[in-house]
PDB file of C-alpha atoms in Angstrom:
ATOM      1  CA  UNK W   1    -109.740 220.789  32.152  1.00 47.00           C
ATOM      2  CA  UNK W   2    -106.588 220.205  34.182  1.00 52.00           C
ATOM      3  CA  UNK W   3    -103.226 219.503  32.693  1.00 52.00           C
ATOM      4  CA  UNK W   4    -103.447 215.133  33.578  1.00 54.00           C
ATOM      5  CA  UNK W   5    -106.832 214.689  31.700  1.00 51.00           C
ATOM      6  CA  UNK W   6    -106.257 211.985  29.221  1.00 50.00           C
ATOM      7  CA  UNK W   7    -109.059 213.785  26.777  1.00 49.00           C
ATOM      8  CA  UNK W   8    -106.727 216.781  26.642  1.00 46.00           C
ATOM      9  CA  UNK W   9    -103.849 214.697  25.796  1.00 46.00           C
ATOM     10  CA  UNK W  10    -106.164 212.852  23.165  1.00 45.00           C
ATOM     11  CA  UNK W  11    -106.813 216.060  21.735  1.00 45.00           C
ATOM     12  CA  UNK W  12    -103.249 216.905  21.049  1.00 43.00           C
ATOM     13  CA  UNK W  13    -102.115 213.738  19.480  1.00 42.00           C
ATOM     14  CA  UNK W  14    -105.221 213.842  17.174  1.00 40.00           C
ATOM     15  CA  UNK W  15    -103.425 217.522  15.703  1.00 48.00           C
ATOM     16  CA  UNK W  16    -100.397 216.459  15.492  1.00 54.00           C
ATOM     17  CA  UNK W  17    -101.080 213.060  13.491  1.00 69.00           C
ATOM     18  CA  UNK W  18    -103.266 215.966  11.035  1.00 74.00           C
ATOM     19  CA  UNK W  19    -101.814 215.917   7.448  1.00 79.00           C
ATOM     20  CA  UNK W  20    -100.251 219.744   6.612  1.00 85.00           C
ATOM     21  CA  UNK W  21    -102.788 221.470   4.794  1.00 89.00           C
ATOM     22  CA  UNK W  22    -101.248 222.029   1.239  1.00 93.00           C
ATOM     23  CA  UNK W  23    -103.749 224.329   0.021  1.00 95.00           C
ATOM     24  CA  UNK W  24    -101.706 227.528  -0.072  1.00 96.00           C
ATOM     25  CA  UNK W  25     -98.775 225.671  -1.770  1.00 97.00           C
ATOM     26  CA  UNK W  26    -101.762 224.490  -4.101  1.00 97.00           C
ATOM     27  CA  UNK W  27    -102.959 228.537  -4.341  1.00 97.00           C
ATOM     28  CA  UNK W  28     -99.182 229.209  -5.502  1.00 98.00           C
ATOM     29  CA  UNK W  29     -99.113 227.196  -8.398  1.00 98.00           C
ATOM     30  CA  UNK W  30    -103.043 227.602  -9.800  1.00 97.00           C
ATOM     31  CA  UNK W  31    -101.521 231.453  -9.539  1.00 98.00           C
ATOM     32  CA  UNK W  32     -98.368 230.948 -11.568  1.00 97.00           C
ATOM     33  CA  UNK W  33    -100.708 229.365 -14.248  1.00 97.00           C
ATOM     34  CA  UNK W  34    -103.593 232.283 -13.924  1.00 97.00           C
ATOM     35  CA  UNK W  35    -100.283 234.205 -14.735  1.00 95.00           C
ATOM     36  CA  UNK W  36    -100.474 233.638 -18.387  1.00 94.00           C
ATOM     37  CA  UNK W  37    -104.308 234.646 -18.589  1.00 95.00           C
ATOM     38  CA  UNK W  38    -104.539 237.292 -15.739  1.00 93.00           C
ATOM     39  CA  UNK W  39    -100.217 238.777 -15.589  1.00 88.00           C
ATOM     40  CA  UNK W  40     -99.672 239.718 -12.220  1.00 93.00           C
ATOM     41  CA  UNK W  41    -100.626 236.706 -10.434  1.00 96.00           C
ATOM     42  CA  UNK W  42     -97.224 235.027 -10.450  1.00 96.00           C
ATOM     43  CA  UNK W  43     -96.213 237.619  -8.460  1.00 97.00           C
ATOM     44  CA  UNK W  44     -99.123 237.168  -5.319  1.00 97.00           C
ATOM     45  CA  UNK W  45     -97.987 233.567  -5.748  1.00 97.00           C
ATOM     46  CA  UNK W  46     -94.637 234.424  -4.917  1.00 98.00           C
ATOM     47  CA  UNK W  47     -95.559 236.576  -1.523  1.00 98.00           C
ATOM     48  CA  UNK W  48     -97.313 233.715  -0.401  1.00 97.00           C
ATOM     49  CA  UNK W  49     -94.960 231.286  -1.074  1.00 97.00           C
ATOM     50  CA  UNK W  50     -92.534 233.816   1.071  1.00 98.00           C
ATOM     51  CA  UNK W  51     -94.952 234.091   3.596  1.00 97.00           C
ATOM     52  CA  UNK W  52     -95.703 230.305   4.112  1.00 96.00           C
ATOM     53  CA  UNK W  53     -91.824 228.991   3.792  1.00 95.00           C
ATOM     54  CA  UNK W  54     -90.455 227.121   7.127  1.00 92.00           C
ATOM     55  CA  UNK W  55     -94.237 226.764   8.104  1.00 91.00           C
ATOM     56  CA  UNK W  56     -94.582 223.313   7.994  1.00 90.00           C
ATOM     57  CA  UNK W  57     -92.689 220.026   7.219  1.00 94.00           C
ATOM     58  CA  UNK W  58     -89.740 219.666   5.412  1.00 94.00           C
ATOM     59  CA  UNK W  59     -91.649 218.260   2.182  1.00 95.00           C
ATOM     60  CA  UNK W  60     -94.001 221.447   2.586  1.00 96.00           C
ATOM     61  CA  UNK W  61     -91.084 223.518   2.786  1.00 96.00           C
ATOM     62  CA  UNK W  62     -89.777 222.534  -0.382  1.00 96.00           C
ATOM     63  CA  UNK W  63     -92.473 223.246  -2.299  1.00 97.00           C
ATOM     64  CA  UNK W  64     -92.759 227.059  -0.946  1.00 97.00           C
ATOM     65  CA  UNK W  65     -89.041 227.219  -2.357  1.00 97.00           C
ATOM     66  CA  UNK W  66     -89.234 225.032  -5.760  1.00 97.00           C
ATOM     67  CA  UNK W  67     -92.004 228.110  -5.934  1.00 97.00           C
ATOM     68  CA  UNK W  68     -90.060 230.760  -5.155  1.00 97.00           C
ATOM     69  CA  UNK W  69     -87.355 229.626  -7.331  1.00 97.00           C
ATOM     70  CA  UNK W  70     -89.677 229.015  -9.860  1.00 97.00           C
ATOM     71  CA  UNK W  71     -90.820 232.735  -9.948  1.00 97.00           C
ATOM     72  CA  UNK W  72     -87.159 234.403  -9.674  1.00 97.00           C
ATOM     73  CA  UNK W  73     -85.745 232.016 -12.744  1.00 97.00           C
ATOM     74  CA  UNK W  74     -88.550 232.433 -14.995  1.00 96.00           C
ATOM     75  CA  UNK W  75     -88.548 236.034 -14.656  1.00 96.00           C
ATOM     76  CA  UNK W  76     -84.914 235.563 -15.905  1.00 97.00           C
ATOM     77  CA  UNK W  77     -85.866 233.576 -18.675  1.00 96.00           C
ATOM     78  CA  UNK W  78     -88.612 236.023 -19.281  1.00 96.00           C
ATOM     79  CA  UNK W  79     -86.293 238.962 -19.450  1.00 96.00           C
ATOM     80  CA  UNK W  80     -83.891 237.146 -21.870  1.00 97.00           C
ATOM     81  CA  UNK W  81     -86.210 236.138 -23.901  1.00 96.00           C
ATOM     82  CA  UNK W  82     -87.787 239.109 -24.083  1.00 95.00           C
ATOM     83  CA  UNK W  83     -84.678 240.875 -25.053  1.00 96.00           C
ATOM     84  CA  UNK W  84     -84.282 238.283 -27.892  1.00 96.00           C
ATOM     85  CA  UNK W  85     -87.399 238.849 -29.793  1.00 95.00           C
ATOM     86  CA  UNK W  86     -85.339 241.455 -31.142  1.00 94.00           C
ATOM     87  CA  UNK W  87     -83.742 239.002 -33.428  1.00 93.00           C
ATOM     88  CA  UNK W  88     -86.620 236.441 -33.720  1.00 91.00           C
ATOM     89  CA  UNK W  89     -85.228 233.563 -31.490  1.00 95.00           C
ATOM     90  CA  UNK W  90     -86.958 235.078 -28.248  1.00 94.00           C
ATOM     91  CA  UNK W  91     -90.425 234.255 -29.391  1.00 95.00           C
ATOM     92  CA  UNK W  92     -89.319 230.397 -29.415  1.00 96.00           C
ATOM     93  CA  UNK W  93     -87.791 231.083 -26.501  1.00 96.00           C
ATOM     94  CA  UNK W  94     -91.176 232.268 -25.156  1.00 96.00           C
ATOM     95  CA  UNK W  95     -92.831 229.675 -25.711  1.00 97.00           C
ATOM     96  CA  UNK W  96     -90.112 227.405 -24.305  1.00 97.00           C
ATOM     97  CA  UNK W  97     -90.476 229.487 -21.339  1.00 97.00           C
ATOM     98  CA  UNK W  98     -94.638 228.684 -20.949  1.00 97.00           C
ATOM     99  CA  UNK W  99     -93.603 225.058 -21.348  1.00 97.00           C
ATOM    100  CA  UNK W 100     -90.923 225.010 -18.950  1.00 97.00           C
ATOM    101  CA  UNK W 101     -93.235 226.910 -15.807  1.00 97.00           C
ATOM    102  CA  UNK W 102     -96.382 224.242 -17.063  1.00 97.00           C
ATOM    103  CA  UNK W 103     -94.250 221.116 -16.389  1.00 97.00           C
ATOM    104  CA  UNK W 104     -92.762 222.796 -13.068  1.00 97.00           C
ATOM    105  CA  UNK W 105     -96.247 223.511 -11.595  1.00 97.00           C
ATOM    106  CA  UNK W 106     -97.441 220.312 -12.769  1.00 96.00           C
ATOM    107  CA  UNK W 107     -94.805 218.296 -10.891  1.00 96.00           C
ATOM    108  CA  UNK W 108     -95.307 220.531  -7.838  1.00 96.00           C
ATOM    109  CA  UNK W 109     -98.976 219.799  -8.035  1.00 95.00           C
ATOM    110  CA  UNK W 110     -98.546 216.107  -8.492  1.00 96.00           C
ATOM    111  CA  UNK W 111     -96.021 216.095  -5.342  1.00 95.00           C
ATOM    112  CA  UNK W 112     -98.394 217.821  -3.138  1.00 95.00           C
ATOM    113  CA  UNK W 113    -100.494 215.269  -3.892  1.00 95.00           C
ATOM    114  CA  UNK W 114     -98.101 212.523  -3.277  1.00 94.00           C
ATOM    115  CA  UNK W 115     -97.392 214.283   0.132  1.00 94.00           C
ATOM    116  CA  UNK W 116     -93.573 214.446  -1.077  1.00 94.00           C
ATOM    117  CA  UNK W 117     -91.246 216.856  -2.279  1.00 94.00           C
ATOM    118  CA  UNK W 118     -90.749 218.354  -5.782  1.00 93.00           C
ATOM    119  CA  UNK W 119     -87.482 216.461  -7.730  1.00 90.00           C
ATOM    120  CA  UNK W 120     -84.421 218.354  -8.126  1.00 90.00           C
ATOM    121  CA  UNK W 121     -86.012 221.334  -6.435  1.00 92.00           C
ATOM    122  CA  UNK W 122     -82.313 222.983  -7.162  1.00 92.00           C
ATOM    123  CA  UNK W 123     -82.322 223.100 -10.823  1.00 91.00           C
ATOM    124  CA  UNK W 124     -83.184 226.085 -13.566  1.00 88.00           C
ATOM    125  CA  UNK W 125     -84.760 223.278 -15.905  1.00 88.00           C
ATOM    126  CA  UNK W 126     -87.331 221.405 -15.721  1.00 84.00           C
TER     127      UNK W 126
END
C-alpha cells in the first residue's frame, strides 16, 4: 500500500476514534480489593499503575494516579493505625481504613466506566 491510499488513511482514523482500553486501570483496583483476601496484591496494583501512567488520555491518566495515591496514603493510614492498636483506637481505625480504600476503588471503577476522571483525585479522604 502506498502512502495516498484512502484505505490506509481509513485505517488510521478508525484507531484513533478507538475508546482507551481501561482494563489495566480496571486490573489495579480488582487488585487493591484482592488485597484484603490475598495481602500483597495492592502492591502489583501499584507497579502497574506506575507502569501504565501518561499512557493514554488525560482521564486515563488520572486514574493510574488516584491509584497510586491510593496505595502510598493507605499504607500511611495502615502504618498509623497499626501503631494505634496499641491503645485500642487503631482497630477502629482499621476498619475505617477498609472503608475508606472500598469507596475509593468503587468511585474509580464507576469513573472508568463513565469514561471520566476520578473526583478530587488530590485528596487523602474519600
Amino acid at each position: 500500500m502506498n502512502e495516498h491510499d484512502p484505505a490506509r488513511h481509513d485505517a488510521v482514523v478508525a484507531d484513533e476514534t478507538r475508546p482507551p482500553d481501561t482494563t489495566m486501570a480496571m486490573v489495579v483496583y480488582a487488585l487493591y480489593l484482592a488485597s484484603f483476601v490475598v495481602g500483597f496484591t495492592g502492591i502489583i496494583g501499584v507497579v502497574i499503575a506506575y507502569v501504565y501512567r501518561g499512557k493514554g488520555p488525560t482521564w486515563l491518566d488520572e486514574h493510574y494516579r488516584y491509584q497510586i495515591r491510593t496505595f502510598w496514603i493507605g499504607l500511611v493510614y495502615a502504618a498509623l493505625a497499626s501503631l494505634l492498636t496499641l491503645v485500642v483506637i487503631g482497630f477502629p481505625l482499621l476498619i475505617a481504613l477498609a472503608v475508606w480504600m472500598i469507596i475509593r476503588c468503587v468511585k474509580g471503577f464507576k469513573g472508568l466506566q463513565e469514561k471520566r476522571a476520578p473526583d478530587n483525585v488530590d485528596t487523602w479522604l474519600i
